GROMACS .gro file of N, CA and C in nm:
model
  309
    1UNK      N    1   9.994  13.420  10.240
    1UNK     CA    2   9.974  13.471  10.374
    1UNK      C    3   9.868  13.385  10.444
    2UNK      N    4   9.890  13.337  10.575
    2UNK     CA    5   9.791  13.259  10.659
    2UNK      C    6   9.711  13.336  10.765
    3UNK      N    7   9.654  13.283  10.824
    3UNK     CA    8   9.594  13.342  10.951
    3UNK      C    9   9.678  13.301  11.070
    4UNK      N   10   9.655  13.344  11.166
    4UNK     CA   11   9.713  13.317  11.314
    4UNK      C   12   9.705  13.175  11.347
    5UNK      N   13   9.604  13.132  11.290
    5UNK     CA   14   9.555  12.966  11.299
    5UNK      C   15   9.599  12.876  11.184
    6UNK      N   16   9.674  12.907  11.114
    6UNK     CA   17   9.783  12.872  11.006
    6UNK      C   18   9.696  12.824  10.897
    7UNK      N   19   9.523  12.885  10.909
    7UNK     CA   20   9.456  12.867  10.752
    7UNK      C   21   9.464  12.990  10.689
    8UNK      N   22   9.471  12.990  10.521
    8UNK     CA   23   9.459  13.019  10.431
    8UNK      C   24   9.324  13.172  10.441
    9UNK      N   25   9.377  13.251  10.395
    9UNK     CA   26   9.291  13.352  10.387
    9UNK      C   27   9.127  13.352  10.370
   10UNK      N   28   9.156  13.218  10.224
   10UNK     CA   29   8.967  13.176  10.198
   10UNK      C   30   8.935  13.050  10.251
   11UNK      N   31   9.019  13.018  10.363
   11UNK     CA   32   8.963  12.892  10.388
   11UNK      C   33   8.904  12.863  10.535
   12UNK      N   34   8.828  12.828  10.538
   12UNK     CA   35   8.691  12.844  10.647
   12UNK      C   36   8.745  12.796  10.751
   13UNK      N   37   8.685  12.762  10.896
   13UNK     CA   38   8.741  12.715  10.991
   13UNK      C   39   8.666  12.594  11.014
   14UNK      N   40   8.683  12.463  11.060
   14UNK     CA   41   8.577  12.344  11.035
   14UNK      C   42   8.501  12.357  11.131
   15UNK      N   43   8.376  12.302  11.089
   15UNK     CA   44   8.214  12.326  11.172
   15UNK      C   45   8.251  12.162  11.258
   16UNK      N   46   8.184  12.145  11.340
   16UNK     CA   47   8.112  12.037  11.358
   16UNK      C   48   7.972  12.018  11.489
   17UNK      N   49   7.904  11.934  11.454
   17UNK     CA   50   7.812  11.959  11.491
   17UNK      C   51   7.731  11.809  11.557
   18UNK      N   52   7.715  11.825  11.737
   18UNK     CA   53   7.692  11.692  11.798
   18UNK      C   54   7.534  11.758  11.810
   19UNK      N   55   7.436  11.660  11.780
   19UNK     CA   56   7.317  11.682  11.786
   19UNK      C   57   7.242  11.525  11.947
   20UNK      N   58   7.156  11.635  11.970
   20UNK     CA   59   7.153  11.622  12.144
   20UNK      C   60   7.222  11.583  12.211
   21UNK      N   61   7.264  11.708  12.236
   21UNK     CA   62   7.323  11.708  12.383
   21UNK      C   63   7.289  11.706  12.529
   22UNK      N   64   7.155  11.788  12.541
   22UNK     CA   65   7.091  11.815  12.584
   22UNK      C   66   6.978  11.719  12.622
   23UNK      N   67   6.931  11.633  12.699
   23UNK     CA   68   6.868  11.545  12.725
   23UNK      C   69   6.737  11.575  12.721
   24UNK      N   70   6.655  11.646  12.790
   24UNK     CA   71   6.553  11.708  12.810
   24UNK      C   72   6.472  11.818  12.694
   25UNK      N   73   6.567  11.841  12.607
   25UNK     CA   74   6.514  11.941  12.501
   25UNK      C   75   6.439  11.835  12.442
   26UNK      N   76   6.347  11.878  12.350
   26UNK     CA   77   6.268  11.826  12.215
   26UNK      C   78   6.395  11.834  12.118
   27UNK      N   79   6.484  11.911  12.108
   27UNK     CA   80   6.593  11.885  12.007
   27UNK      C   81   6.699  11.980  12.081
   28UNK      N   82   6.821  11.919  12.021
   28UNK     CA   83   6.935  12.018  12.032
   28UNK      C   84   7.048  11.981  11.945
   29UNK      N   85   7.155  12.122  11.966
   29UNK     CA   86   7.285  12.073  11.878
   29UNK      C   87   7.365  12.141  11.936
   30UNK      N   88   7.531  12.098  11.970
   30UNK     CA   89   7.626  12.176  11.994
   30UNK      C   90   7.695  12.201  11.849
   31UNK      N   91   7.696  12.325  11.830
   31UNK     CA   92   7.752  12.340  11.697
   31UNK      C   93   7.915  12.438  11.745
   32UNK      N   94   8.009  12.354  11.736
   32UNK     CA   95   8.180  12.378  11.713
   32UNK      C   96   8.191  12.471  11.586
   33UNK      N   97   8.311  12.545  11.597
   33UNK     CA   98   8.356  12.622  11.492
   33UNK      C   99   8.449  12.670  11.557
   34UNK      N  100   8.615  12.689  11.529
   34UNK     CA  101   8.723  12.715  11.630
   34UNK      C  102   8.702  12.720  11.788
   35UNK      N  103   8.720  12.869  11.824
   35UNK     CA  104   8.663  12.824  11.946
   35UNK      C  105   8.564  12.818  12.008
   36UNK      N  106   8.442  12.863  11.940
   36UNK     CA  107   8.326  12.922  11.938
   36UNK      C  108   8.256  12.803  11.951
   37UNK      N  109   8.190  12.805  12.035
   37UNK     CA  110   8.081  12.674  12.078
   37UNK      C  111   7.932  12.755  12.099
   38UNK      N  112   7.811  12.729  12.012
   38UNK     CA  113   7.653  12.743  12.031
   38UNK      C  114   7.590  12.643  12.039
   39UNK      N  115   7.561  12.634  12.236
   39UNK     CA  116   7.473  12.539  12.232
   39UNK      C  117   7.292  12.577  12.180
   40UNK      N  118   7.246  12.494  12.115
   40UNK     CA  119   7.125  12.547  12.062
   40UNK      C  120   7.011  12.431  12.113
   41UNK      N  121   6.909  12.466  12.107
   41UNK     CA  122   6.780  12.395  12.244
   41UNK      C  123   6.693  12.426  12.160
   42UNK      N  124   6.529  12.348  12.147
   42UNK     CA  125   6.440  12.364  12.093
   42UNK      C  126   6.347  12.254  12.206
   43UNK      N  127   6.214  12.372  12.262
   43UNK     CA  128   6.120  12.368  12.329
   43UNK      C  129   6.006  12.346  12.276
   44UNK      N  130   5.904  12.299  12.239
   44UNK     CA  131   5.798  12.295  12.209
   44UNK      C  132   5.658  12.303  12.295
   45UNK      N  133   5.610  12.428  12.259
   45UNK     CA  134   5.496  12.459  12.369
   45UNK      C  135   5.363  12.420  12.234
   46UNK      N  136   5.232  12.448  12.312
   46UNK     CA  137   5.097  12.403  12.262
   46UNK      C  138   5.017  12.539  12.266
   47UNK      N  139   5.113  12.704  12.272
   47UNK     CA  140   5.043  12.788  12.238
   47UNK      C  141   5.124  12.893  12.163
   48UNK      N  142   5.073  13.018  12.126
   48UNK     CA  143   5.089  13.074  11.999
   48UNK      C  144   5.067  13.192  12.088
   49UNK      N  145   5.151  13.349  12.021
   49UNK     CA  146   5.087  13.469  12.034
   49UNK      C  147   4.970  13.503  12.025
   50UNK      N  148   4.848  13.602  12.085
   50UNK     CA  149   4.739  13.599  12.103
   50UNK      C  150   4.658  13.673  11.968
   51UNK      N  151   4.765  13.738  11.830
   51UNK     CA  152   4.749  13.753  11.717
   51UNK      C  153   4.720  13.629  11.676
   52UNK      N  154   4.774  13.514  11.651
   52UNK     CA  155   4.739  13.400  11.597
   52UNK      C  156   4.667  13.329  11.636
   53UNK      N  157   4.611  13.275  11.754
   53UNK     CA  158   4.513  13.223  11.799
   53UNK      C  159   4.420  13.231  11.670
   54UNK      N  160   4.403  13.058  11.717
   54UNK     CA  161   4.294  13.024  11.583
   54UNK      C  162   4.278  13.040  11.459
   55UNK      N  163   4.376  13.052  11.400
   55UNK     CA  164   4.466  13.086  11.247
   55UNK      C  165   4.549  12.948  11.201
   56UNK      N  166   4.550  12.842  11.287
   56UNK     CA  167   4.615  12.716  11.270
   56UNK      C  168   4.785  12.750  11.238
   57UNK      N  169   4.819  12.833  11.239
   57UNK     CA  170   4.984  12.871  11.223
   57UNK      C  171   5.042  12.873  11.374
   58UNK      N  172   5.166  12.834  11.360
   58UNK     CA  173   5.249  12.812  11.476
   58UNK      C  174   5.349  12.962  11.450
   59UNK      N  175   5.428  12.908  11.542
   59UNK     CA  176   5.517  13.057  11.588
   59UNK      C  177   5.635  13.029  11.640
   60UNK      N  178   5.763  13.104  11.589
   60UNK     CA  179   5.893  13.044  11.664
   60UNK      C  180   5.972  13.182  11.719
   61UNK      N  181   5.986  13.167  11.824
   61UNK     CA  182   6.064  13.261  11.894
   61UNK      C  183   6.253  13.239  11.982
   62UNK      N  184   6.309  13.300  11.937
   62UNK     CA  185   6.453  13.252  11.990
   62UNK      C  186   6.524  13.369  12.117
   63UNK      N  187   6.607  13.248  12.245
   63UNK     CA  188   6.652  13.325  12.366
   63UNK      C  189   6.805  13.349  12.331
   64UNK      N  190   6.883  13.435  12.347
   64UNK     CA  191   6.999  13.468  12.360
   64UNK      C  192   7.022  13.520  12.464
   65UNK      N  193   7.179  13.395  12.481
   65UNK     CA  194   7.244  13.476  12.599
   65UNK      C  195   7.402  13.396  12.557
   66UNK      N  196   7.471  13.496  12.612
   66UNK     CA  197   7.645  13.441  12.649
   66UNK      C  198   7.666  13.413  12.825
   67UNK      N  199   7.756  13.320  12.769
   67UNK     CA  200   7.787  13.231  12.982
   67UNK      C  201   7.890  13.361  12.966
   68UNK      N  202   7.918  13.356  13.129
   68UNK     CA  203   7.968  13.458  13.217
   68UNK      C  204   8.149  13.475  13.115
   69UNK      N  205   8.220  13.371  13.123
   69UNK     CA  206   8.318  13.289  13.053
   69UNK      C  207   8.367  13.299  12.935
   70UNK      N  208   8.235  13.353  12.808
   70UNK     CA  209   8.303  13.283  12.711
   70UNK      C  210   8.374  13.424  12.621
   71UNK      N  211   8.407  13.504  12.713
   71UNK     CA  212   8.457  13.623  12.623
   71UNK      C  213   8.638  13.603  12.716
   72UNK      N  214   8.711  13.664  12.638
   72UNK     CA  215   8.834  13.692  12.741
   72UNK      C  216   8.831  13.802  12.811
   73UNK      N  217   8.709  13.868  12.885
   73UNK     CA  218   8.702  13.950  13.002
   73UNK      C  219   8.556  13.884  13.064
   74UNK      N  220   8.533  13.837  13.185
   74UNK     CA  221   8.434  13.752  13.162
   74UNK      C  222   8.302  13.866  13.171
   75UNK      N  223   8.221  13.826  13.123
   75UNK     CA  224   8.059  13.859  13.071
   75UNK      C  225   7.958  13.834  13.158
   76UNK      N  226   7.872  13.954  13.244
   76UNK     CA  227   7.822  13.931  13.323
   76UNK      C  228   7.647  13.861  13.278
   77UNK      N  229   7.668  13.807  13.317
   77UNK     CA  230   7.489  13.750  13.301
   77UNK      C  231   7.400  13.876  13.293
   78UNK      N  232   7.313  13.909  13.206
   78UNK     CA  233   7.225  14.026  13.204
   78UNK      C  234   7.072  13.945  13.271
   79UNK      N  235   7.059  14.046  13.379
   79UNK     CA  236   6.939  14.015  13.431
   79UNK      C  237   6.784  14.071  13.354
   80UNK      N  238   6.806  14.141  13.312
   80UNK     CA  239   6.706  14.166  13.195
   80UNK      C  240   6.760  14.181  13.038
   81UNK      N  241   6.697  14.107  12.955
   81UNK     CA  242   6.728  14.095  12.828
   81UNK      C  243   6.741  14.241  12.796
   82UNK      N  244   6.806  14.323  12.726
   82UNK     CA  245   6.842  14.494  12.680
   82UNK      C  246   6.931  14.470  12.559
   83UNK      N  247   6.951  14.563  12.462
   83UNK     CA  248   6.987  14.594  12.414
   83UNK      C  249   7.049  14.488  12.266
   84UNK      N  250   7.172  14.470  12.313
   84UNK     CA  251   7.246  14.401  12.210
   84UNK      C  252   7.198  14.243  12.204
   85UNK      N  253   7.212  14.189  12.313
   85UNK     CA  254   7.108  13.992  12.370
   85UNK      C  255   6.997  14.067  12.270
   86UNK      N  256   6.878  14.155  12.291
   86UNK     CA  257   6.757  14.163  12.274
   86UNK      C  258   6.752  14.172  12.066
   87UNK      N  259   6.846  14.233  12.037
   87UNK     CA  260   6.869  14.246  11.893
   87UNK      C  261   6.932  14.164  11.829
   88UNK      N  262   6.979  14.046  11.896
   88UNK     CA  263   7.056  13.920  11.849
   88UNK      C  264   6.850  13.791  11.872
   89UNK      N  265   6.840  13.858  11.946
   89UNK     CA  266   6.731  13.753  11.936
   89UNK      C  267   6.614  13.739  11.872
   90UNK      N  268   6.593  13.890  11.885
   90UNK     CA  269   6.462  13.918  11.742
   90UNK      C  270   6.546  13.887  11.582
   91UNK      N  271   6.641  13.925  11.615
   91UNK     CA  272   6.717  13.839  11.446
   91UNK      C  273   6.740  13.717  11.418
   92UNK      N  274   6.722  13.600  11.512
   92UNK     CA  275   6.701  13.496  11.482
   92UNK      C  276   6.617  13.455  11.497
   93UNK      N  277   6.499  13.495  11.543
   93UNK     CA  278   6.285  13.475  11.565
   93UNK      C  279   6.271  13.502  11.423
   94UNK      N  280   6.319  13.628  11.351
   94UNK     CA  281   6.288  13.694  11.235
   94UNK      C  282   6.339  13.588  11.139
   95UNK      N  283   6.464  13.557  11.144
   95UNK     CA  284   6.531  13.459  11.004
   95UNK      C  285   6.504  13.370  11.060
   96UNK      N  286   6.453  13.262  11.129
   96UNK     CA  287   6.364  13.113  11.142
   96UNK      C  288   6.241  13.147  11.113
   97UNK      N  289   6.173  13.160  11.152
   97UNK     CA  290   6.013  13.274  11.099
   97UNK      C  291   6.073  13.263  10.922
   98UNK      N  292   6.119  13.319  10.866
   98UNK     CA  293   6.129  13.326  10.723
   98UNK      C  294   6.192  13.230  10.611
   99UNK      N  295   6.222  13.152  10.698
   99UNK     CA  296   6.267  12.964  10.637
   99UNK      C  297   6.192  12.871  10.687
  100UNK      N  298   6.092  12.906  10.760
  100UNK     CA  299   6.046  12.775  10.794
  100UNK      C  300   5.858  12.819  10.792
  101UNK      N  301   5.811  12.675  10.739
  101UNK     CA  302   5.644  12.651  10.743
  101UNK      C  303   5.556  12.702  10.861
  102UNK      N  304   5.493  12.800  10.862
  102UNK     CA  305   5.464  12.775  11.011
  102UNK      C  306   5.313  12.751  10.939
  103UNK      N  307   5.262  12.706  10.878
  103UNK     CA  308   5.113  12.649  10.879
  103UNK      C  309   5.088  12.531  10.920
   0.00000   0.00000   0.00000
């Protein structure tokens, strides 16, 4: 039995991944996977939450959002971060925060 996309039940869909795209970021990557496209951006600022101050540890925080487009009913831009955006984004602050050095 296949999928709709004529792969194999255990077989993955291929990644690929163009790193900067984005001109102006400190880093980026468009990361592909069927149709699913995350463009991803990395900013680098010179300050820290006001808990850390002067603790020499850095701090990483992540923005989520979906374009208007990328659903098949289109998706309105949320003017204030709420709910579901807001719980997609503390979950990726939380799991980068827990793989990576911040000293």
């Amino acid at each position: 039995m296949s999928r709709l996309d004529g792969r194999a039940p255990d077989q993955l869909r291929e990644v690929t991944i163009n790193v900067g795209p984005q001109k102006f970021a400190e880093g980026s990557a468009l990361i592909e996977t069927g149709l699913t496209r995350v463009l991803c951006a990395v900013s680098v600022e010179e300050k820290v939450p006001p808990f850390l101050r002067g603790t020499g540890r850095g701090w990483i925080t992540a923005e989520y959002a979906m374009l208007p487009r990328s659903t098949l009913t289109r998706t309105s831009r949320e003017r204030a971060i709420r709910g579901r955006s807001h719980e997609i984004q503390r979950l990726i602050g939380r799991s980068l925060r827990s793989v990576i050095d911040l000293e």
